mmCIF file of N, CA and C in Angstrom:
data_model
loop_
_atom_site.group_PDB
_atom_site.id
_atom_site.type_symbol
_atom_site.label_atom_id
_atom_site.label_comp_id
_atom_site.label_asym_id
_atom_site.label_seq_id
_atom_site.Cartn_x
_atom_site.Cartn_y
_atom_site.Cartn_z
ATOM 1 N N MET A 10 -7.146 -10.392 43.889
ATOM 2 C CA MET A 10 -6.692 -9.297 43.058
ATOM 3 C C MET A 10 -5.209 -9.091 43.317
ATOM 4 N N SER A 11 -4.428 -9.028 42.284
ATOM 5 C CA SER A 11 -2.980 -8.864 42.459
ATOM 6 C C SER A 11 -2.589 -7.403 42.318
ATOM 7 N N ASP A 12 -1.402 -7.088 42.838
ATOM 8 C CA ASP A 12 -0.880 -5.726 42.740
ATOM 9 C C ASP A 12 -0.115 -5.503 41.443
ATOM 10 N N ALA A 13 0.059 -6.551 40.661
ATOM 11 C CA ALA A 13 0.809 -6.424 39.407
ATOM 12 C C ALA A 13 -0.012 -5.622 38.402
ATOM 13 N N PRO A 14 0.636 -4.667 37.708
ATOM 14 C CA PRO A 14 -0.102 -3.889 36.708
ATOM 15 C C PRO A 14 -0.476 -4.760 35.521
ATOM 16 N N GLU A 15 -1.599 -4.418 34.903
ATOM 17 C CA GLU A 15 -2.033 -5.141 33.707
ATOM 18 C C GLU A 15 -1.069 -4.826 32.571
ATOM 19 N N VAL A 16 -0.598 -5.861 31.899
ATOM 20 C CA VAL A 16 0.369 -5.683 30.820
ATOM 21 C C VAL A 16 -0.378 -5.642 29.495
ATOM 22 N N ASN A 17 -0.295 -4.512 28.823
ATOM 23 C CA ASN A 17 -0.868 -4.363 27.490
ATOM 24 C C ASN A 17 0.261 -4.404 26.481
ATOM 25 N N GLY A 18 -0.093 -4.694 25.245
ATOM 26 C CA GLY A 18 0.906 -4.691 24.184
ATOM 27 C C GLY A 18 1.395 -3.276 23.915
ATOM 28 N N PRO A 19 2.385 -3.151 23.062
ATOM 29 C CA PRO A 19 2.914 -1.814 22.755
ATOM 30 C C PRO A 19 1.840 -0.946 22.088
ATOM 31 N N VAL A 20 1.881 0.334 22.408
ATOM 32 C CA VAL A 20 0.889 1.257 21.852
ATOM 33 C C VAL A 20 1.190 1.547 20.385
ATOM 34 N N VAL A 21 2.463 1.731 20.048
ATOM 35 C CA VAL A 21 2.859 1.998 18.666
ATOM 36 C C VAL A 21 3.362 0.689 18.064
ATOM 37 N N THR A 22 2.589 0.185 17.119
ATOM 38 C CA THR A 22 2.963 -1.044 16.429
ATOM 39 C C THR A 22 3.086 -0.741 14.943
ATOM 40 N N PRO A 23 3.735 -1.604 14.179
ATOM 41 C CA PRO A 23 3.835 -1.366 12.729
ATOM 42 C C PRO A 23 2.475 -1.232 12.049
ATOM 43 N N VAL A 24 1.498 -1.997 12.498
ATOM 44 C CA VAL A 24 0.157 -1.908 11.896
ATOM 45 C C VAL A 24 -0.442 -0.531 12.169
ATOM 46 N N ARG A 25 -0.256 -0.028 13.364
ATOM 47 C CA ARG A 25 -0.802 1.294 13.702
ATOM 48 C C ARG A 25 -0.090 2.408 12.951
ATOM 49 N N VAL A 26 1.183 2.221 12.649
ATOM 50 C CA VAL A 26 1.908 3.204 11.842
ATOM 51 C C VAL A 26 1.338 3.223 10.427
ATOM 52 N N VAL A 27 1.056 2.061 9.866
ATOM 53 C CA VAL A 27 0.460 1.979 8.527
ATOM 54 C C VAL A 27 -0.927 2.629 8.537
ATOM 55 N N ILE A 28 -1.699 2.392 9.592
ATOM 56 C CA ILE A 28 -3.020 3.018 9.711
ATOM 57 C C ILE A 28 -2.882 4.535 9.710
ATOM 58 N N ALA A 29 -1.949 5.047 10.490
ATOM 59 C CA ALA A 29 -1.739 6.498 10.553
ATOM 60 C C ALA A 29 -1.334 7.060 9.198
ATOM 61 N N LEU A 30 -0.457 6.364 8.494
ATOM 62 C CA LEU A 30 -0.031 6.827 7.167
ATOM 63 C C LEU A 30 -1.196 6.837 6.182
ATOM 64 N N CYS A 31 -2.054 5.828 6.261
ATOM 65 C CA CYS A 31 -3.231 5.778 5.386
ATOM 66 C C CYS A 31 -4.158 6.962 5.639
ATOM 67 N N LEU A 32 -4.269 7.378 6.886
ATOM 68 C CA LEU A 32 -5.171 8.474 7.218
ATOM 69 C C LEU A 32 -4.550 9.846 6.989
ATOM 70 N N ILE A 33 -3.238 9.945 7.073
ATOM 71 C CA ILE A 33 -2.558 11.238 6.917
ATOM 72 C C ILE A 33 -2.278 11.573 5.449
ATOM 73 N N ALA A 34 -2.055 10.570 4.613
ATOM 74 C CA ALA A 34 -1.674 10.791 3.213
ATOM 75 C C ALA A 34 -2.628 11.716 2.449
ATOM 76 N N PRO A 35 -3.942 11.538 2.543
ATOM 77 C CA PRO A 35 -4.840 12.456 1.806
ATOM 78 C C PRO A 35 -4.714 13.914 2.263
ATOM 79 N N PHE A 36 -4.510 14.133 3.550
ATOM 80 C CA PHE A 36 -4.353 15.498 4.050
ATOM 81 C C PHE A 36 -3.099 16.147 3.479
ATOM 82 N N VAL A 37 -2.014 15.396 3.478
ATOM 83 C CA VAL A 37 -0.754 15.920 2.942
ATOM 84 C C VAL A 37 -0.911 16.225 1.452
ATOM 85 N N ALA A 38 -1.530 15.311 0.726
ATOM 86 C CA ALA A 38 -1.703 15.498 -0.722
ATOM 87 C C ALA A 38 -2.552 16.727 -1.036
ATOM 88 N N MET A 39 -3.597 16.963 -0.255
ATOM 89 C CA MET A 39 -4.483 18.094 -0.531
ATOM 90 C C MET A 39 -3.932 19.421 0.003
ATOM 91 N N LEU A 40 -3.136 19.378 1.049
ATOM 92 C CA LEU A 40 -2.570 20.612 1.597
ATOM 93 C C LEU A 40 -1.361 21.103 0.819
ATOM 94 N N TRP A 41 -0.747 20.226 0.017
ATOM 95 C CA TRP A 41 0.403 20.609 -0.803
ATOM 96 C C TRP A 41 -0.131 21.114 -2.148
ATOM 97 N N VAL A 42 -0.756 22.281 -2.127
ATOM 98 C CA VAL A 42 -1.475 22.824 -3.279
ATOM 99 C C VAL A 42 -0.568 23.075 -4.475
ATOM 100 N N SER A 43 0.650 23.505 -4.242
ATOM 101 C CA SER A 43 1.541 23.807 -5.368
ATOM 102 C C SER A 43 1.836 22.582 -6.233
ATOM 103 N N SER A 44 1.603 21.383 -5.715
ATOM 104 C CA SER A 44 1.849 20.180 -6.512
ATOM 105 C C SER A 44 0.772 19.951 -7.566
ATOM 106 N N TYR A 45 -0.410 20.539 -7.380
ATOM 107 C CA TYR A 45 -1.491 20.313 -8.341
ATOM 108 C C TYR A 45 -2.175 21.593 -8.821
ATOM 109 N N ALA A 46 -1.625 22.741 -8.519
ATOM 110 C CA ALA A 46 -2.221 24.013 -8.939
ATOM 111 C C ALA A 46 -1.798 24.359 -10.365
ATOM 112 N N ARG A 47 -2.321 23.601 -11.324
ATOM 113 C CA ARG A 47 -2.022 23.848 -12.744
ATOM 114 C C ARG A 47 -3.151 23.296 -13.595
ATOM 115 N N VAL A 48 -3.143 23.650 -14.851
ATOM 116 C CA VAL A 48 -4.211 23.235 -15.755
ATOM 117 C C VAL A 48 -3.840 21.958 -16.499
ATOM 118 N N ASP A 49 -2.611 21.855 -16.957
ATOM 119 C CA ASP A 49 -2.179 20.687 -17.738
ATOM 120 C C ASP A 49 -1.580 19.626 -16.835
ATOM 121 N N PRO A 50 -1.727 18.374 -17.116
ATOM 122 C CA PRO A 50 -2.425 17.757 -18.244
ATOM 123 C C PRO A 50 -3.928 17.667 -17.988
ATOM 124 N N THR A 51 -4.672 17.833 -19.036
ATOM 125 C CA THR A 51 -6.124 17.696 -18.920
ATOM 126 C C THR A 51 -6.512 16.240 -19.144
ATOM 127 N N PHE A 52 -7.631 15.850 -18.585
ATOM 128 C CA PHE A 52 -8.160 14.496 -18.734
ATOM 129 C C PHE A 52 -9.602 14.631 -19.196
ATOM 130 N N ILE A 53 -9.876 14.169 -20.381
ATOM 131 C CA ILE A 53 -11.167 14.321 -21.071
ATOM 132 C C ILE A 53 -11.720 15.745 -20.940
ATOM 133 N N GLY A 54 -10.831 16.708 -21.109
ATOM 134 C CA GLY A 54 -11.213 18.106 -21.087
ATOM 135 C C GLY A 54 -11.273 18.741 -19.704
ATOM 136 N N ILE A 55 -11.003 17.960 -18.654
ATOM 137 C CA ILE A 55 -11.047 18.473 -17.288
ATOM 138 C C ILE A 55 -9.636 18.879 -16.868
ATOM 139 N N PRO A 56 -9.441 20.109 -16.417
ATOM 140 C CA PRO A 56 -8.104 20.542 -15.985
ATOM 141 C C PRO A 56 -7.561 19.684 -14.840
ATOM 142 N N PHE A 57 -6.244 19.572 -14.795
ATOM 143 C CA PHE A 57 -5.559 18.746 -13.784
ATOM 144 C C PHE A 57 -6.006 19.099 -12.374
ATOM 145 N N PHE A 58 -6.145 20.369 -12.070
ATOM 146 C CA PHE A 58 -6.519 20.825 -10.737
ATOM 147 C C PHE A 58 -7.767 20.106 -10.231
ATOM 148 N N TYR A 59 -8.753 19.919 -11.094
ATOM 149 C CA TYR A 59 -10.015 19.311 -10.684
ATOM 150 C C TYR A 59 -9.963 17.791 -10.655
ATOM 151 N N TRP A 60 -9.406 17.168 -11.707
ATOM 152 C CA TRP A 60 -9.430 15.710 -11.715
ATOM 153 C C TRP A 60 -8.470 15.116 -10.699
ATOM 154 N N TYR A 61 -7.411 15.832 -10.362
ATOM 155 C CA TYR A 61 -6.495 15.366 -9.323
ATOM 156 C C TYR A 61 -7.224 15.289 -7.975
ATOM 157 N N GLN A 62 -8.002 16.328 -7.677
ATOM 158 C CA GLN A 62 -8.743 16.320 -6.412
ATOM 159 C C GLN A 62 -9.808 15.228 -6.390
ATOM 160 N N MET A 63 -10.487 15.020 -7.493
ATOM 161 C CA MET A 63 -11.495 13.967 -7.564
ATOM 162 C C MET A 63 -10.861 12.579 -7.451
ATOM 163 N N LEU A 64 -9.667 12.425 -8.015
ATOM 164 C CA LEU A 64 -8.947 11.165 -7.873
ATOM 165 C C LEU A 64 -8.622 10.900 -6.404
ATOM 166 N N TRP A 65 -8.274 11.944 -5.678
ATOM 167 C CA TRP A 65 -7.974 11.780 -4.254
ATOM 168 C C TRP A 65 -9.209 11.428 -3.433
ATOM 169 N N VAL A 66 -10.383 11.756 -3.904
ATOM 170 C CA VAL A 66 -11.603 11.316 -3.217
ATOM 171 C C VAL A 66 -11.655 9.786 -3.240
ATOM 172 N N LEU A 67 -11.380 9.200 -4.400
ATOM 173 C CA LEU A 67 -11.383 7.735 -4.518
ATOM 174 C C LEU A 67 -10.239 7.111 -3.732
ATOM 175 N N ILE A 68 -9.043 7.707 -3.833
ATOM 176 C CA ILE A 68 -7.884 7.190 -3.107
ATOM 177 C C ILE A 68 -8.123 7.276 -1.603
ATOM 178 N N SER A 69 -8.690 8.386 -1.149
ATOM 179 C CA SER A 69 -8.969 8.564 0.282
ATOM 180 C C SER A 69 -9.960 7.522 0.784
ATOM 181 N N THR A 70 -10.951 7.215 -0.040
ATOM 182 C CA THR A 70 -11.919 6.188 0.334
ATOM 183 C C THR A 70 -11.232 4.844 0.513
ATOM 184 N N ALA A 71 -10.386 4.485 -0.429
ATOM 185 C CA ALA A 71 -9.668 3.213 -0.354
ATOM 186 C C ALA A 71 -8.721 3.176 0.850
ATOM 187 N N LEU A 72 -8.021 4.268 1.103
ATOM 188 C CA LEU A 72 -7.092 4.315 2.238
ATOM 189 C C LEU A 72 -7.833 4.266 3.574
ATOM 190 N N THR A 73 -8.966 4.944 3.664
ATOM 191 C CA THR A 73 -9.750 4.921 4.899
ATOM 192 C C THR A 73 -10.315 3.528 5.151
ATOM 193 N N MET A 74 -10.789 2.878 4.092
ATOM 194 C CA MET A 74 -11.297 1.515 4.224
ATOM 195 C C MET A 74 -10.180 0.561 4.665
ATOM 196 N N THR A 75 -9.005 0.726 4.085
ATOM 197 C CA THR A 75 -7.858 -0.098 4.466
ATOM 198 C C THR A 75 -7.497 0.127 5.926
ATOM 199 N N ALA A 76 -7.456 1.389 6.351
ATOM 200 C CA ALA A 76 -7.141 1.706 7.741
ATOM 201 C C ALA A 76 -8.177 1.097 8.684
ATOM 202 N N TYR A 77 -9.440 1.163 8.312
ATOM 203 C CA TYR A 77 -10.508 0.606 9.148
ATOM 204 C C TYR A 77 -10.356 -0.907 9.290
ATOM 205 N N LYS A 78 -10.105 -1.580 8.172
ATOM 206 C CA LYS A 78 -9.953 -3.039 8.218
ATOM 207 C C LYS A 78 -8.726 -3.433 9.041
ATOM 208 N N LEU A 79 -7.626 -2.690 8.903
ATOM 209 C CA LEU A 79 -6.431 -2.964 9.701
ATOM 210 C C LEU A 79 -6.703 -2.721 11.183
ATOM 211 N N TRP A 80 -7.457 -1.668 11.499
ATOM 212 C CA TRP A 80 -7.788 -1.369 12.893
ATOM 213 C C TRP A 80 -8.647 -2.480 13.495
ATOM 214 N N GLN A 81 -9.630 -2.967 12.737
ATOM 215 C CA GLN A 81 -10.461 -4.065 13.224
ATOM 216 C C GLN A 81 -9.613 -5.299 13.501
ATOM 217 N N ARG A 82 -8.713 -5.621 12.586
ATOM 218 C CA ARG A 82 -7.844 -6.788 12.765
ATOM 219 C C ARG A 82 -6.941 -6.614 13.980
ATOM 220 N N ASP A 83 -6.418 -5.402 14.166
ATOM 221 C CA ASP A 83 -5.555 -5.117 15.307
ATOM 222 C C ASP A 83 -6.330 -5.274 16.617
ATOM 223 N N GLN A 84 -7.546 -4.764 16.656
ATOM 224 C CA GLN A 84 -8.352 -4.856 17.880
ATOM 225 C C GLN A 84 -8.748 -6.295 18.184
ATOM 226 N N ARG A 85 -9.090 -7.071 17.149
ATOM 227 C CA ARG A 85 -9.402 -8.492 17.375
ATOM 228 C C ARG A 85 -8.196 -9.227 17.929
ATOM 229 N N GLY A 86 -7.012 -8.923 17.390
ATOM 230 C CA GLY A 86 -5.793 -9.564 17.875
ATOM 231 C C GLY A 86 -5.485 -9.193 19.311
ATOM 232 N N ARG A 87 -5.682 -7.927 19.673
ATOM 233 C CA ARG A 87 -5.438 -7.495 21.045
ATOM 234 C C ARG A 87 -6.439 -8.134 22.003
ATOM 235 N N LYS A 88 -7.704 -8.255 21.566
ATOM 236 C CA LYS A 88 -8.719 -8.861 22.421
ATOM 237 C C LYS A 88 -8.423 -10.340 22.648
ATOM 238 N N SER A 89 -8.015 -11.036 21.589
ATOM 239 C CA SER A 89 -7.708 -12.458 21.740
ATOM 240 C C SER A 89 -6.451 -12.658 22.579
ATOM 241 N N ASP A 90 -5.477 -11.745 22.470
ATOM 242 C CA ASP A 90 -4.284 -11.835 23.309
ATOM 243 C C ASP A 90 -4.644 -11.624 24.774
ATOM 244 N N ARG A 91 -5.547 -10.684 25.042
ATOM 245 C CA ARG A 91 -5.970 -10.404 26.413
ATOM 246 C C ARG A 91 -6.728 -11.592 27.004
ATOM 247 N N SER A 92 -7.621 -12.176 26.214
ATOM 248 C CA SER A 92 -8.401 -13.296 26.734
ATOM 249 C C SER A 92 -7.526 -14.543 26.899
ATOM 250 N N ALA A 93 -6.540 -14.729 26.024
ATOM 251 C CA ALA A 93 -5.627 -15.867 26.169
ATOM 252 C C ALA A 93 -4.733 -15.673 27.393
ATOM 253 N N GLY A 94 -4.350 -14.440 27.674
ATOM 254 C CA GLY A 94 -3.504 -14.156 28.822
ATOM 255 C C GLY A 94 -4.244 -14.322 30.129
ATOM 256 N N SER A 95 -5.535 -14.037 30.152
ATOM 257 C CA SER A 95 -6.294 -14.170 31.397
ATOM 258 C C SER A 95 -6.613 -15.625 31.713
ATOM 259 N N LYS A 96 -6.652 -16.488 30.688
ATOM 260 C CA LYS A 96 -6.923 -17.911 30.900
ATOM 261 C C LYS A 96 -5.690 -18.659 31.372
ATOM 262 N N ALA A 97 -4.507 -18.111 31.084
ATOM 263 C CA ALA A 97 -3.268 -18.823 31.432
ATOM 264 C C ALA A 97 -2.958 -18.724 32.905
#
């Protein structure tokens, strides 16, 4: 057993920043109420206030799925880097 500390990759990486943005964007969009607190434009008779929120349900699903897939890829890469480093 060596006294050298285990070297991990950087905690903040560009992929992790993209993951964070994917997860934060829906919260920002829904908390900024003044951006969608209106009736016009309507979509098939549905006021903007309602269809905008429903659209964000779909967008949030896509962003969460993207974040999950990026996280899985990041973890696989970190695991393979760790196992390659221990074999060397």
